[in-house]
Short mmCIF file of C-alpha atoms in Angstrom, two decimals:
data_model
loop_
_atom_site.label_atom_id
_atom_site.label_comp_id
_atom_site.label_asym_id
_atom_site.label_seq_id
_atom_site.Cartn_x
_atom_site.Cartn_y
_atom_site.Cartn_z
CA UNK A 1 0.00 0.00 0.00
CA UNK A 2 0.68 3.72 -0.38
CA UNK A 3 -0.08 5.47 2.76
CA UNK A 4 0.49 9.55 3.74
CA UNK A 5 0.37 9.59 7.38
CA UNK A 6 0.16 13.54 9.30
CA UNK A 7 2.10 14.04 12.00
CA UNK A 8 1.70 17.80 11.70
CA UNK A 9 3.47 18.28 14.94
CA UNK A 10 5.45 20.86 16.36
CA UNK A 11 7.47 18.50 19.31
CA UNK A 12 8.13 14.78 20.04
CA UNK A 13 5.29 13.69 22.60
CA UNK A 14 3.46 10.24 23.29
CA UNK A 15 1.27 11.44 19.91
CA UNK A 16 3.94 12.06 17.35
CA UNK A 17 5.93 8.54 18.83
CA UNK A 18 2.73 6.75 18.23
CA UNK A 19 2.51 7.69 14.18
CA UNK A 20 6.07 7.72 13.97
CA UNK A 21 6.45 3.95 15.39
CA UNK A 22 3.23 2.98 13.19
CA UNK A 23 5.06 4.55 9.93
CA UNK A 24 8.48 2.68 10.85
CA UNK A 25 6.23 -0.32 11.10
CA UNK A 26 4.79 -0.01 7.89
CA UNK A 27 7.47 0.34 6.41
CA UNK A 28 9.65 -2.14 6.85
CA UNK A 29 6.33 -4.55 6.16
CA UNK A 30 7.24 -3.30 2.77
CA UNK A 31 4.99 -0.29 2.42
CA UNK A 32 5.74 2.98 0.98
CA UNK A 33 4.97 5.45 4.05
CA UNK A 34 5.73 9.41 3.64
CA UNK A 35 5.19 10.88 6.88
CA UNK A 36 3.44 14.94 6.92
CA UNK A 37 5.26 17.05 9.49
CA UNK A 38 6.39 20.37 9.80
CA UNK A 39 9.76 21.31 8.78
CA UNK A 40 12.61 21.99 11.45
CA UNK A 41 10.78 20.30 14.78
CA UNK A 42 11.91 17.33 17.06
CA UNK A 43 9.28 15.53 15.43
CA UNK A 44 10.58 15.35 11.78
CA UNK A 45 14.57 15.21 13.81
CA UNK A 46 12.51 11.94 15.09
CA UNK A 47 11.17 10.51 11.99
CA UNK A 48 14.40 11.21 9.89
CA UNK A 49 16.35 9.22 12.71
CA UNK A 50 14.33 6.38 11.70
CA UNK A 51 14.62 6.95 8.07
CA UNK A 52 10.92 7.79 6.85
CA UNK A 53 10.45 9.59 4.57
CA UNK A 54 9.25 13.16 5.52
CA UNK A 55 7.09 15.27 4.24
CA UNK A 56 7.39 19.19 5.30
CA UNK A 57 6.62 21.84 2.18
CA UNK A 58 2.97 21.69 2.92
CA UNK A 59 1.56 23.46 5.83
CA UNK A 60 -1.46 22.48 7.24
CA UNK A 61 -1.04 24.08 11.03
CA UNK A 62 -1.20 28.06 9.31
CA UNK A 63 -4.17 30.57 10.09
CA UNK A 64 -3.52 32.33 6.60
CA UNK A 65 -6.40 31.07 4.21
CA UNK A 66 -4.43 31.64 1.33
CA UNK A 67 -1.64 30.29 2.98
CA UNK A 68 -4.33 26.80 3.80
CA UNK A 69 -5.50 26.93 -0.01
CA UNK A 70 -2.05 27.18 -1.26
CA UNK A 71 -1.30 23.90 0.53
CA UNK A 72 -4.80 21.94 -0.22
CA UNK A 73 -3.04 22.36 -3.93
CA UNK A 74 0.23 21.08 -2.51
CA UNK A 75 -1.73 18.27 -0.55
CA UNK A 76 -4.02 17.49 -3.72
CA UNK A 77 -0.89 17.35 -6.40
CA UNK A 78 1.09 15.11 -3.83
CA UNK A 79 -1.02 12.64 -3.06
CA UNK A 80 -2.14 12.25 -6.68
CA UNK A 81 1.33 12.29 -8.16
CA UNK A 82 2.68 9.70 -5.10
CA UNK A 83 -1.13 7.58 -5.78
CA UNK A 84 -1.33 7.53 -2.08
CA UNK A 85 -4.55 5.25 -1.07
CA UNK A 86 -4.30 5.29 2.45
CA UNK A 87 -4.39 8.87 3.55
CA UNK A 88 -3.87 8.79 7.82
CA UNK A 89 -4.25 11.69 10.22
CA UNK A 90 -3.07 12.13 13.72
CA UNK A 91 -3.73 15.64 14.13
CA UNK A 92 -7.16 17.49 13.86
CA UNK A 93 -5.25 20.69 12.71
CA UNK A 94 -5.20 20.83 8.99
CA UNK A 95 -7.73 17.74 8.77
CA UNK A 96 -10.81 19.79 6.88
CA UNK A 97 -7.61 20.22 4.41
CA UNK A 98 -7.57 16.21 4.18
CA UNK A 99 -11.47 16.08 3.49
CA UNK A 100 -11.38 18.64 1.09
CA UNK A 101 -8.45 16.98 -0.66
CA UNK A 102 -10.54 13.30 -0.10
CA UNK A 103 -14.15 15.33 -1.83
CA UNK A 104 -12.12 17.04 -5.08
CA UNK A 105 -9.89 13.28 -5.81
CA UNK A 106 -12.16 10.65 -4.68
CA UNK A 107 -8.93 8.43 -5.09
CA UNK A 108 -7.99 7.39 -1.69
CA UNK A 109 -9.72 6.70 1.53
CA UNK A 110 -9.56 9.09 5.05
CA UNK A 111 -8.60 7.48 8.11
CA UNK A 112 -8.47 9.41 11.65
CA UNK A 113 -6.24 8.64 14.81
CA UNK A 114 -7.96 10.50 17.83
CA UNK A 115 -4.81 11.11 20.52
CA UNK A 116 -6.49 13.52 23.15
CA UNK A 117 -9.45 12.74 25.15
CA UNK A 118 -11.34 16.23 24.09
CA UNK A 119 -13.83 14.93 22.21
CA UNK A 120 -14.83 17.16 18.74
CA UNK A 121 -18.02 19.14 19.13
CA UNK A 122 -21.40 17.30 17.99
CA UNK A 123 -21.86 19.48 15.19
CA UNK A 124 -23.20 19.52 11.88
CA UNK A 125 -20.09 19.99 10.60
CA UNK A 126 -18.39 17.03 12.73
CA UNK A 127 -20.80 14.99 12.22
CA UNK A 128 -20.74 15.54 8.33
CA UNK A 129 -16.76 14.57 8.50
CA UNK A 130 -16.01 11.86 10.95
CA UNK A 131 -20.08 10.18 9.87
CA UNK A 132 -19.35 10.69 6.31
CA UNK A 133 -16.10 11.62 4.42
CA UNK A 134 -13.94 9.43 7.34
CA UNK A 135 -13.75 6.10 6.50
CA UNK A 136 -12.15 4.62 9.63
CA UNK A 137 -11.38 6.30 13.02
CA UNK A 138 -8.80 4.77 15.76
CA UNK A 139 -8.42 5.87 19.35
CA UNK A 140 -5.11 5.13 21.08
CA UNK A 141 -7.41 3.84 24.25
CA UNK A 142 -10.93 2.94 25.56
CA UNK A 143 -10.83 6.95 27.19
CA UNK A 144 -10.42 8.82 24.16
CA UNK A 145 -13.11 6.57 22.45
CA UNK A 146 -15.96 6.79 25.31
CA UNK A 147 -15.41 10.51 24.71
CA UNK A 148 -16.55 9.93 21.09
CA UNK A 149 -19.79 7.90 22.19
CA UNK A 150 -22.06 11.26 21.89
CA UNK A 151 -20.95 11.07 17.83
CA UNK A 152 -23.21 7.96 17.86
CA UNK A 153 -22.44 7.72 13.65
CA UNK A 154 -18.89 6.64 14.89
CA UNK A 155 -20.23 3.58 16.36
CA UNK A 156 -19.34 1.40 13.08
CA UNK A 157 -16.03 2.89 12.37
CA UNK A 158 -14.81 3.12 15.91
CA UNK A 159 -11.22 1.30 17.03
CA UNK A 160 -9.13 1.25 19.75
CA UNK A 161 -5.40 0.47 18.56
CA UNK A 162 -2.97 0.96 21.81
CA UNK A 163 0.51 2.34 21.39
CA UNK A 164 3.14 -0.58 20.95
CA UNK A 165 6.75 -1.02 22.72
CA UNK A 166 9.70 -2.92 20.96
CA UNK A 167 11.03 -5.88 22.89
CA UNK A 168 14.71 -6.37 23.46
CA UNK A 169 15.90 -9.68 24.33
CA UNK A 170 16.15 -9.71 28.09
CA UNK A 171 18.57 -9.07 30.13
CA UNK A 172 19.96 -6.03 28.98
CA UNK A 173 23.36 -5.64 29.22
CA UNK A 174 24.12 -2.68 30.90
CA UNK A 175 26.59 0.47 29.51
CA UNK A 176 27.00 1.11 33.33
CA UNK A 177 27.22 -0.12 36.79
CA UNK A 178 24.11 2.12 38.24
CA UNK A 179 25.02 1.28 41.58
CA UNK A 180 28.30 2.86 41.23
CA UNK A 181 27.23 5.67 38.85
CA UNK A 182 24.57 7.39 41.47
CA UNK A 183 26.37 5.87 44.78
CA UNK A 184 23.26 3.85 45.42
CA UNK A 185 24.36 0.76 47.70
CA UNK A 186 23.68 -2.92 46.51
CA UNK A 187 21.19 -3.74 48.98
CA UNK A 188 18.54 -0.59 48.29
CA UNK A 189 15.44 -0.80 46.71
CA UNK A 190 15.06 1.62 43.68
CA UNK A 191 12.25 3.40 42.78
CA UNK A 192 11.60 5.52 39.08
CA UNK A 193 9.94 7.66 36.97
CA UNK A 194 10.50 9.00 33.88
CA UNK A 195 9.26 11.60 31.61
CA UNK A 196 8.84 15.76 31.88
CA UNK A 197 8.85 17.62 35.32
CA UNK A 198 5.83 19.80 34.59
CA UNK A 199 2.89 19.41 37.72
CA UNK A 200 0.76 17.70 36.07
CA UNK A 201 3.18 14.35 36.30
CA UNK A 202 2.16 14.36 40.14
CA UNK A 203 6.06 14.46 41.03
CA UNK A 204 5.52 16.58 44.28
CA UNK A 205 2.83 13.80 45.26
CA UNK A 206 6.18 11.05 44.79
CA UNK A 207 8.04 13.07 46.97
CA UNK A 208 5.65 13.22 49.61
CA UNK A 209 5.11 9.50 49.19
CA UNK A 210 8.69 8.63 49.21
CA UNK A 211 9.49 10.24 52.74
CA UNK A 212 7.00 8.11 54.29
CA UNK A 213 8.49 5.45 52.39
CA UNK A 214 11.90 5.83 54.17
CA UNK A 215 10.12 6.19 57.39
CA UNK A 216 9.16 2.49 57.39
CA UNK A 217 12.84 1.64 55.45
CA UNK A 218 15.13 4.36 54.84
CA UNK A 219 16.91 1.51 52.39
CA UNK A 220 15.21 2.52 49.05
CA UNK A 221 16.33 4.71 46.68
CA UNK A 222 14.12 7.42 44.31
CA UNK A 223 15.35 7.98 40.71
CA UNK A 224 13.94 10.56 38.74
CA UNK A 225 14.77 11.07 35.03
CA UNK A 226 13.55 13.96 33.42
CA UNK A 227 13.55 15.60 29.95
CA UNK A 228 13.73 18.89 30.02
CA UNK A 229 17.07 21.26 29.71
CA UNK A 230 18.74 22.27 32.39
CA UNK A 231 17.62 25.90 32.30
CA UNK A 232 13.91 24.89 32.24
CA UNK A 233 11.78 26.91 35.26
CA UNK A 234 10.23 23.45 36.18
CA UNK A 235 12.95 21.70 36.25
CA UNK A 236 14.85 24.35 38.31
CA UNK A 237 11.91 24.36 40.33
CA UNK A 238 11.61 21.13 40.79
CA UNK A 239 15.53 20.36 41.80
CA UNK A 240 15.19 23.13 44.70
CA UNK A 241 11.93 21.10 45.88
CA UNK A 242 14.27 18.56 46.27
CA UNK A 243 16.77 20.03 47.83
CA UNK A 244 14.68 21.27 50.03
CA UNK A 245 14.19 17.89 51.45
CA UNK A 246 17.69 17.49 52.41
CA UNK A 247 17.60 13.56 50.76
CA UNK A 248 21.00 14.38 48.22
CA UNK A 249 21.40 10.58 48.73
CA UNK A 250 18.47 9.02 48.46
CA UNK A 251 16.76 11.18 45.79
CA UNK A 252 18.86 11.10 42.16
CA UNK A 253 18.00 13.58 39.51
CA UNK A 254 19.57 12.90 36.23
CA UNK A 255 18.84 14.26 32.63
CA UNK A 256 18.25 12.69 28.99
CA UNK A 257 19.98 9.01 28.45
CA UNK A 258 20.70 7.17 25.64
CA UNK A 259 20.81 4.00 27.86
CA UNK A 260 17.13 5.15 29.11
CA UNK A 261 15.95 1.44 28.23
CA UNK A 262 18.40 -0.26 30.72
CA UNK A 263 18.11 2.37 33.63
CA UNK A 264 14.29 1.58 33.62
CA UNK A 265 15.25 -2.34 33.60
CA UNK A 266 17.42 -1.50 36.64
CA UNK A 267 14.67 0.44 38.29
CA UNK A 268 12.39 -2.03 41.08
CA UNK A 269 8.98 -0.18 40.36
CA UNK A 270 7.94 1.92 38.13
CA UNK A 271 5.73 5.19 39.14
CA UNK A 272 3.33 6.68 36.73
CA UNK A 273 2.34 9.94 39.36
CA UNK A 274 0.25 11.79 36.55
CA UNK A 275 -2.76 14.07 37.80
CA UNK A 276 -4.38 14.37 34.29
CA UNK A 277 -3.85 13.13 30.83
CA UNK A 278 -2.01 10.18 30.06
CA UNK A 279 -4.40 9.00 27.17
CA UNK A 280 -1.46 7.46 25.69
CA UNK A 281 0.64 6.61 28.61
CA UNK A 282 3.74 5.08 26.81
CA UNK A 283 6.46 5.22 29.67
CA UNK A 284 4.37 2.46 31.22
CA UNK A 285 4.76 -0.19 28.35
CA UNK A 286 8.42 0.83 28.34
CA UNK A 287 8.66 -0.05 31.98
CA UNK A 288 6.72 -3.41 31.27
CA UNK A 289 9.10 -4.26 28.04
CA UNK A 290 12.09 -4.26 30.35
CA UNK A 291 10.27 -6.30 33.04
CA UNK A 292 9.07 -3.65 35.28
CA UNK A 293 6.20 -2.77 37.08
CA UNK A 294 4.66 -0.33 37.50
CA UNK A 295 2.18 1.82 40.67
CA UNK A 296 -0.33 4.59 39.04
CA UNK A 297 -2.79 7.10 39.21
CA UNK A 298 -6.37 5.70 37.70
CA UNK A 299 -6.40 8.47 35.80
CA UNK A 300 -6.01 8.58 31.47
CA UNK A 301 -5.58 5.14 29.74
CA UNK A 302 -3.85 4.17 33.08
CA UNK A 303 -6.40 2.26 34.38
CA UNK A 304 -6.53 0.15 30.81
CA UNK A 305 -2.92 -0.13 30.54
CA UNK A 306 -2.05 -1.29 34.03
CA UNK A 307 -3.77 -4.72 35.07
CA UNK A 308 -4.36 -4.70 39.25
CA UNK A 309 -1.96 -7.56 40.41
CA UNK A 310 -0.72 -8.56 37.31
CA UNK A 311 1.57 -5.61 35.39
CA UNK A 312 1.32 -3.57 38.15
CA UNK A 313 -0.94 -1.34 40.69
CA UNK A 314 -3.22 1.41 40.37
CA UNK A 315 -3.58 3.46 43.33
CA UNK A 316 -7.03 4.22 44.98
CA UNK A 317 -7.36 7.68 44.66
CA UNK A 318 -4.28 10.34 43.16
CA UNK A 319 -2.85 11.20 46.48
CA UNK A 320 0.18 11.19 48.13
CA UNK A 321 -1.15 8.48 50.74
CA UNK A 322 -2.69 5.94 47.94
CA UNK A 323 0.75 6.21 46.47
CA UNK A 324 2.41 5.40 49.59
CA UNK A 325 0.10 2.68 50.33
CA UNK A 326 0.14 0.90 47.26
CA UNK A 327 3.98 1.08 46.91
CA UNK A 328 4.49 -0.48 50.66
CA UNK A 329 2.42 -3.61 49.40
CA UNK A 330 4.44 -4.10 46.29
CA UNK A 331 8.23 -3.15 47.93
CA UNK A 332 7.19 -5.48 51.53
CA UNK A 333 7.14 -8.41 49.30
CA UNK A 334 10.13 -9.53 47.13
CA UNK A 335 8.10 -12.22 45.69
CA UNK A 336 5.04 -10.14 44.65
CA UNK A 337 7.49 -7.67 43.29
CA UNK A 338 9.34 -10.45 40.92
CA UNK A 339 5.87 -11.71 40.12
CA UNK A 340 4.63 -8.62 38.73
CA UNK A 341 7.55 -7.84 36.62
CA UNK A 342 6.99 -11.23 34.55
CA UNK A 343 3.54 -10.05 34.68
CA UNK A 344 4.48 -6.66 33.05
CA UNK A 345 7.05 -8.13 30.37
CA UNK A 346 4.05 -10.62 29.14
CA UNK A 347 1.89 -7.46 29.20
CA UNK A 348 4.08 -5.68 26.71
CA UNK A 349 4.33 -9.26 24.82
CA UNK A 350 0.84 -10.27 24.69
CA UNK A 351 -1.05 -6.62 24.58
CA UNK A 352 1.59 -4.13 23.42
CA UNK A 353 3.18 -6.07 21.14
CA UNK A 354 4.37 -4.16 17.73
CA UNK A 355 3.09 -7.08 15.31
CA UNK A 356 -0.22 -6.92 17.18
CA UNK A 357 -0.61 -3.31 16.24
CA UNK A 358 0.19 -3.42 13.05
CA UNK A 359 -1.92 -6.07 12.02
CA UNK A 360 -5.00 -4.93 13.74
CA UNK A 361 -4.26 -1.43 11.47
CA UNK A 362 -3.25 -2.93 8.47
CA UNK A 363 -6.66 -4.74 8.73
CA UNK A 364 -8.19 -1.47 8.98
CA UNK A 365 -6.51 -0.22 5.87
CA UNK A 366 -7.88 -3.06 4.06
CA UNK A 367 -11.49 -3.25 5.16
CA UNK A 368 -11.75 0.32 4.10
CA UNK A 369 -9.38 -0.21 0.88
CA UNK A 370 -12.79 -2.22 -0.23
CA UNK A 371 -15.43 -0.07 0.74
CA UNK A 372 -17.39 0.73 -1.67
CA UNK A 373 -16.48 4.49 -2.84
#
């Protein structure tokens, strides 16, 4: 097949890893992929790391009319000169140019990946393009499509395709000795998260949780990993927090990785400390491909992703004292805690698993290859 995928976005989040792992999928199934982006982001950095082809002359994300009628031309003369005839879009920004493009070539069919759980108003308009000139819509979990359920037309077109982790062969060998690295002795336990330092990823809840942790065992260990540069004002804010706690020792801040993949295989438990969002929630089937599970909010795809007692825990509630209590059950029991990290690497086997989600969208691609047009 011949498939144009947008990925009209500006950064590299959860969303643009999602279509970027599905286009690296495709294509080494043998597919010719192009990938829409916009020129000069992390996102088509990303995609050109992993040798897609990119797409970034055509602008679907301006405000200028002419500027948006300029590129329906662009859109129209590239997919008809490339005979694209799977045309998929993970953005809502610049789809009406899609539909337009899908009304004046009737040559290809529409498909619609919803990442965010704000659902699109129930309006005529809506209703006209997701009921009628949308052959196929996925959602990345069940949350994004219950927030769909008021479109009722969606009801025959609706998926839900989860975001898939690669595998590597188990153990990892490691680039360094972690326990040496951040002066963390042998016999601690060692807890982790990863991902941005912004509030809504609950860290000042994990740092309230971890000093009652150390009240009950001071021999654990907190790890955080975080994204951002060194000069950004939450991570600066976020480092004095923690000094402020006067735990140098026992609570390790330490920037991007290239051996990310390991670290979280070294890692005893996995925290997921999110307030809001998480509709994709990938750090946790990263955590479960290296064998490690993970304690969560219920809050985002979380509660879909994470199975009670088998990957993992959810907490109760998202406070600070749910956290704490559902990380003394998992680090009091060595056993439990070995149990549920073979639970979490069959998780990412059996649910997350990158041939899964490629078949169950290349199927998609077909059934609406022979629709009727």
């Amino acid at each position: 097949m011949k498939i144009l995928i947008g990925s009209n976005v500006h950064w590299w989040n959860a969303e643009a890893a999602y279509a970027a792992s599905l286009a690296e999928l495709l294509q080494n199934a043998g597919h010719t992929v192009h990938v829409l982006t916009r020129p000069g982001t992390l996102n088509e950095a990303q995609l050109q790391k992993r040798n897609l082809r990119t797409v970034s002359h055509i602008d679907l994300n301006s405000n200028n009319p002419f500027r948006l009628i300029y590129s329906f031309f662009q859109l129209k003369s590239f997919i008809k000169s490339n005979q694209i005839e799977i045309v998929h879009a993970h953005r809502s920004e610049g789809f009406l140019i899609y539909v337009l493009v899908l009304w004046a070539l009737q040559s290809f069919k529409l498909i619609k990946t919803r990442g965010t759980t704000r659902p699109p108003r129930n309006s005529w308009g809506n209703r006209k393009i997701y009921g009628e000139w949308t052959h196929a819509v996925i959602a990345v979990s069940q949350v994004v499509a219950q927030r769909l359920e008021h479109m009722k037309i969606l009801s025959h077109k609706l998926n839900v395709i989860y975001y898939p982790v690669d595998l590597p062969e188990l153990p990892i060998p490691r680039r360094s000795d972690y326990h040496q690295e951040f002066n963390i002795p042998s016999h601690h336990q060692v807890l982790g998260i990863v991902g941005r330092c912004s509030p809504v990823k609950g860290h000042s809840f994990l740092l309230e949780s971890f000093q009652q942790l150390l009240k009950e065992n001071p021999n654990r260990t907190l790890l955080i990993v975080y994204k951002e540069a060194e000069d950004h004002p939450e991570l600066i804010a976020l480092k004095n927090i923690v000094k402020s706690l006067n735990k140098n020792e026992q609570i390790i801040m330490t920037g991007h990785r290239e051996d990310l993949r390991e670290l979280m295989q070294f890692i005893d438990v996995g925290v997921v400390s999110s307030t809001d969002s998480e509709v994709i929630c990938r750090v946790a089937v990263e955590f479960f491909s290296v064998g490690t599970p993970v304690v969560a909010f219920p809050v985002g795809s979380l509660p879909e992703v994470i199975e009670n007692g088998i990957s993992g825990y959810l907490t109760s509630e998202p406070t600070s004292e749910a956290l704490t209590f559902t990380l003394q059950k998992i680090l009091s029991d060595e056993t439990t805690l070995k149990k549920l990290g073979e639970g979490a690497r069959k998780q990412a086997e059996v649910r997350f698993h990158p041939k899964q989600f490629l078949s169950e969208t290349v199927n998609i691609y077909q059934k609406v290859i022979t629709m009727e047009k």
